JSON list of C-alpha atoms in Angstrom, two decimals:
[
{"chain": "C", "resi": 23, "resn": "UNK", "atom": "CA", "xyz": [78.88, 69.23, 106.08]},
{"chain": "C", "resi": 24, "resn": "UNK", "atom": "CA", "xyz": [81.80, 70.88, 104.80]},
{"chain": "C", "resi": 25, "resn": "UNK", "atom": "CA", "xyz": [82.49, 73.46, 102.18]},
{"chain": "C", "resi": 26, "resn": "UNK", "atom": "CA", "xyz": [85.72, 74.30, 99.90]},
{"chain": "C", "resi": 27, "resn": "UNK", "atom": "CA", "xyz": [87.05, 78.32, 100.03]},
{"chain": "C", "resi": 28, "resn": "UNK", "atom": "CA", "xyz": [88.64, 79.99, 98.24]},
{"chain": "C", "resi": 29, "resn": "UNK", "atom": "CA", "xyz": [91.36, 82.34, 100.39]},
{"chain": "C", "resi": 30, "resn": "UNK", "atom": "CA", "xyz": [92.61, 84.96, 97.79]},
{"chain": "C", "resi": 31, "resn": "UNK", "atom": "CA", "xyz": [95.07, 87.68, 99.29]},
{"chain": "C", "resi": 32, "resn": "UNK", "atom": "CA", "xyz": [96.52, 90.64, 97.35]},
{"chain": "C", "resi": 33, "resn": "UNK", "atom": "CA", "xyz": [100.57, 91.45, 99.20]},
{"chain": "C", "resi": 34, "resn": "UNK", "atom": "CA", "xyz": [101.59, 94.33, 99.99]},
{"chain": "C", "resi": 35, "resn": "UNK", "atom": "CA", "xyz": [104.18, 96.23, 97.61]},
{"chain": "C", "resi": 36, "resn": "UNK", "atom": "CA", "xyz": [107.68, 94.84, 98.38]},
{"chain": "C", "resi": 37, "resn": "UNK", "atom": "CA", "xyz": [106.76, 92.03, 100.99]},
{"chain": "C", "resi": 38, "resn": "UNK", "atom": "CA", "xyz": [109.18, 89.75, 99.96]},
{"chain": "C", "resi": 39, "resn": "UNK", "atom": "CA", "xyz": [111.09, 90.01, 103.30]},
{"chain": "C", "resi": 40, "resn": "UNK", "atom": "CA", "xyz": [108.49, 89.80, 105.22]},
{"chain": "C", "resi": 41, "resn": "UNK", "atom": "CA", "xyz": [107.34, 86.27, 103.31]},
{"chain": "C", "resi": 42, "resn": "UNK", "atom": "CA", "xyz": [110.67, 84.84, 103.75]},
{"chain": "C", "resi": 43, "resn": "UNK", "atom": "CA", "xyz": [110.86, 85.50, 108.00]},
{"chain": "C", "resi": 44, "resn": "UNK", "atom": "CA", "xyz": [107.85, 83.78, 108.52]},
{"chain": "C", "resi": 45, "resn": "UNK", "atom": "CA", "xyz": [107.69, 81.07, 105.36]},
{"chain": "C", "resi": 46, "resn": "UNK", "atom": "CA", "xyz": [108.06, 78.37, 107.53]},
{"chain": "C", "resi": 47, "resn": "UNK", "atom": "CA", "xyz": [105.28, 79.08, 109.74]},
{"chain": "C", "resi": 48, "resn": "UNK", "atom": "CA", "xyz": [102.80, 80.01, 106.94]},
{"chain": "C", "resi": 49, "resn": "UNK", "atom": "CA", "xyz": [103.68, 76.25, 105.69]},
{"chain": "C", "resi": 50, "resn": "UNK", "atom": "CA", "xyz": [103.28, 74.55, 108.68]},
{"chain": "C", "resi": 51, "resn": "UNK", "atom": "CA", "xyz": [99.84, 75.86, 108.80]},
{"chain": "C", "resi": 52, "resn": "UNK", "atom": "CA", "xyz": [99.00, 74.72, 105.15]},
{"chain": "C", "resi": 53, "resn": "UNK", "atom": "CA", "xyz": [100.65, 71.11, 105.79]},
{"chain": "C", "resi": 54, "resn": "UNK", "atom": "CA", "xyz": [98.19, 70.60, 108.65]},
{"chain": "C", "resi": 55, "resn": "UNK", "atom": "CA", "xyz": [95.14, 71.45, 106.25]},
{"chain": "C", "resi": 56, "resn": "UNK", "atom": "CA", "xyz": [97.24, 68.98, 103.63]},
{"chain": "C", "resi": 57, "resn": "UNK", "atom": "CA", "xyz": [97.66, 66.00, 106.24]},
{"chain": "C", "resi": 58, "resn": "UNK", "atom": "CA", "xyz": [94.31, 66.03, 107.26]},
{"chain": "C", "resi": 59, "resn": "UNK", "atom": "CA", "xyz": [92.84, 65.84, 103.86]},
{"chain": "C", "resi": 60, "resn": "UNK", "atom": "CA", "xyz": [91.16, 69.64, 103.56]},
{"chain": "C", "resi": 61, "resn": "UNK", "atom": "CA", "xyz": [93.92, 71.34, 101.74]},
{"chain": "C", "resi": 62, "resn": "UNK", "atom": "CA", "xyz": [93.28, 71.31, 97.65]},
{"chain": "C", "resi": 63, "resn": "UNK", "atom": "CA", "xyz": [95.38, 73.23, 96.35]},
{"chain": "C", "resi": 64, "resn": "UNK", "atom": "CA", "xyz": [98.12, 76.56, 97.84]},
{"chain": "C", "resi": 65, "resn": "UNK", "atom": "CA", "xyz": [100.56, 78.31, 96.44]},
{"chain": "C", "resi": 66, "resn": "UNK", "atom": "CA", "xyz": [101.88, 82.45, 95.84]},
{"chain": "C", "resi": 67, "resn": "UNK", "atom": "CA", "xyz": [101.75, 84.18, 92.48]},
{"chain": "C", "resi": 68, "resn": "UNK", "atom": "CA", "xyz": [104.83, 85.29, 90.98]},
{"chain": "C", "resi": 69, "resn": "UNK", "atom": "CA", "xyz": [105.38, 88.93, 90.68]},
{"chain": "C", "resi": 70, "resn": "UNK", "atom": "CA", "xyz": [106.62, 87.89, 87.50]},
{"chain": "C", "resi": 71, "resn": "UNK", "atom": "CA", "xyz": [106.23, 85.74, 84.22]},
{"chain": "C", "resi": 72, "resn": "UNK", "atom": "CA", "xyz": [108.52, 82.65, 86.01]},
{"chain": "C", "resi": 73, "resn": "UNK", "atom": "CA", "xyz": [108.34, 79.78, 88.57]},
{"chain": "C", "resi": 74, "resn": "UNK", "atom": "CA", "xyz": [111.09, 81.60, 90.41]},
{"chain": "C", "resi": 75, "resn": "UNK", "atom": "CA", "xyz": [110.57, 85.07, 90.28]},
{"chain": "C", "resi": 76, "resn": "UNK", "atom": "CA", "xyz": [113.51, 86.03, 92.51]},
{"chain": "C", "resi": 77, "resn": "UNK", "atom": "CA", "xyz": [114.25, 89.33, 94.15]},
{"chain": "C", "resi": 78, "resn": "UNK", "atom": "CA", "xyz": [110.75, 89.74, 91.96]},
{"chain": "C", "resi": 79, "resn": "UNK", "atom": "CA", "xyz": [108.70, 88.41, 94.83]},
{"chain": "C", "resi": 80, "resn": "UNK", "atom": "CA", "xyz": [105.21, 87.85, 94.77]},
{"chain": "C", "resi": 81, "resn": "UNK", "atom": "CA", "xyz": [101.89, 89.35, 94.58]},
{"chain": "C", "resi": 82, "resn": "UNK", "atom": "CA", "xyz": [99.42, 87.61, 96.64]},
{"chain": "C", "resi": 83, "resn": "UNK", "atom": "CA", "xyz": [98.59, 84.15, 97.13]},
{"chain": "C", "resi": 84, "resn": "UNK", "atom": "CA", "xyz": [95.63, 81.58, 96.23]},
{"chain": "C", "resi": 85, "resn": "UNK", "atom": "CA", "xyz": [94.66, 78.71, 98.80]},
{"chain": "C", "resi": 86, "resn": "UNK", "atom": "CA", "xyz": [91.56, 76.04, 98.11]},
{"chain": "C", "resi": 87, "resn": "UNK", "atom": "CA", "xyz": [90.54, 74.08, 101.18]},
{"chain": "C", "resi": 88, "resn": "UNK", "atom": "CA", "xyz": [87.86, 72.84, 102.55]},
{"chain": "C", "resi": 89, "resn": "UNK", "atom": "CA", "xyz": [86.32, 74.04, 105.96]},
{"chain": "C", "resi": 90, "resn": "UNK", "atom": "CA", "xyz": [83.14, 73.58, 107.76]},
{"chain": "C", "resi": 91, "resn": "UNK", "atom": "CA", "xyz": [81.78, 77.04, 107.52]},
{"chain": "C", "resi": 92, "resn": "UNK", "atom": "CA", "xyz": [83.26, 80.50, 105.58]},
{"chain": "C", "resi": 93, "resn": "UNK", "atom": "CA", "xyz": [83.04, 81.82, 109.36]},
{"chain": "C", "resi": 94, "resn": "UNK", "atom": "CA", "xyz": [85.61, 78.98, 110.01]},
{"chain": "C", "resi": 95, "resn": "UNK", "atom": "CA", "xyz": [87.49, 79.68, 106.34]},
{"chain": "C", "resi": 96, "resn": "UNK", "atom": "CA", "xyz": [87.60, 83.45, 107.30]},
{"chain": "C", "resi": 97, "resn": "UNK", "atom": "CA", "xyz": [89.03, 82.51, 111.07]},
{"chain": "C", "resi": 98, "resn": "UNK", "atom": "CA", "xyz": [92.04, 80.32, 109.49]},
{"chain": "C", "resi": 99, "resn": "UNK", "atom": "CA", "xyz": [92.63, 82.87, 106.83]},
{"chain": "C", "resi": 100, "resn": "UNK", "atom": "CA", "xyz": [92.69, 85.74, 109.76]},
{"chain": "C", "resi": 101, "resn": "UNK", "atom": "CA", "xyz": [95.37, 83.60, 111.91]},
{"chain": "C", "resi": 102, "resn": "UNK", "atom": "CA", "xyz": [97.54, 83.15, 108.75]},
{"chain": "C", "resi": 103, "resn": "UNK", "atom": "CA", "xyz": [101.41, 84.01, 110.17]},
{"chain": "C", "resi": 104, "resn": "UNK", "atom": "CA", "xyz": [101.36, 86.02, 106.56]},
{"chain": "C", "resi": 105, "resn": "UNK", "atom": "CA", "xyz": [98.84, 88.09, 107.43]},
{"chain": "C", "resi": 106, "resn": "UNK", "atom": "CA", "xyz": [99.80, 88.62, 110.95]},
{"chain": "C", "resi": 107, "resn": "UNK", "atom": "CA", "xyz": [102.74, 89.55, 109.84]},
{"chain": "C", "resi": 108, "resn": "UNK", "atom": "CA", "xyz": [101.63, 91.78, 108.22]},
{"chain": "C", "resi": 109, "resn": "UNK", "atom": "CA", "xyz": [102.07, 90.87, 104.15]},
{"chain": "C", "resi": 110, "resn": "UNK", "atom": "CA", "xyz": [98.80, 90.91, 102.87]},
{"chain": "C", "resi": 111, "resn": "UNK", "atom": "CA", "xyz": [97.24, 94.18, 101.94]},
{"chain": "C", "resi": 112, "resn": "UNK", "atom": "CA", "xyz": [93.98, 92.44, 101.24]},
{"chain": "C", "resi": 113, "resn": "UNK", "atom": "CA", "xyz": [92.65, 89.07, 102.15]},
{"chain": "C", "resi": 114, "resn": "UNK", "atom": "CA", "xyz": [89.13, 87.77, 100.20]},
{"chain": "C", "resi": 115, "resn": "UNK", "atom": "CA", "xyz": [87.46, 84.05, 101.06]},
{"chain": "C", "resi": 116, "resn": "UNK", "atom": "CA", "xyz": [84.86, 82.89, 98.92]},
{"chain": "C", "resi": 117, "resn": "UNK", "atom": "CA", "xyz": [82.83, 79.91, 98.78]},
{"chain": "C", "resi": 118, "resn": "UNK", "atom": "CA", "xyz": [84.53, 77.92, 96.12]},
{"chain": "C", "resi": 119, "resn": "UNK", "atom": "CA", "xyz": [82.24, 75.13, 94.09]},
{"chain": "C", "resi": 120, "resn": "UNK", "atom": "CA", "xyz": [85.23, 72.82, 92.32]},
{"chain": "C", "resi": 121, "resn": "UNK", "atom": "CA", "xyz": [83.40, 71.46, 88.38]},
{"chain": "C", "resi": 122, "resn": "UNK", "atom": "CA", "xyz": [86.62, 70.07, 86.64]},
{"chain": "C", "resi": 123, "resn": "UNK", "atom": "CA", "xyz": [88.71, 68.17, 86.89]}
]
């Protein structure tokens, strides 16, 4: 049986830079969880009131997917090229229990 989790990380101050060299690895990661039907929802918060928040960056990001244990939630999470790299200042997973829609 599988569970959804909620992966919740707080960036570092400034880690823009950082985001950008290693974007494209961080995505690949998420498109694997999206082709095989666990990903529900990913995406970064703007450091700022806009879609594009520019030289602004972001402050953390929010990913809902589904995984067979939070062991195996916090093991993804861990191997995350953002947080490798070093980006995230703090990384929470939570069971997640999705009500609406």
């Amino acid at each position: 049986m599988t569970m959804l989790y909620a992966i919740m990380s707080t960036d570092v101050p400034n880690s823009l830079e950082i985001r950008q060299k290693v974007r494209s690895a961080h995505l690949e990661r998420l498109e694997i969880l999206r082709i095989t039907g666990h990903l529900i929802l990913a995406g970064p918060h703007p450091a700022i009131d806009s879609v594009d928040p520019g030289s602004a960056g972001f402050t953390g990001s929010l990913v809902i997917a589904e995984f067979p244990s939070l062991e195996e939630a916090r093991i993804w999470a861990d191997d995350d090229p953002y947080h490798k790299a070093g980006v995230y200042a703090q990384l929470i997973i939570k069971p997640f229990k999705k009500v609406l829609p």
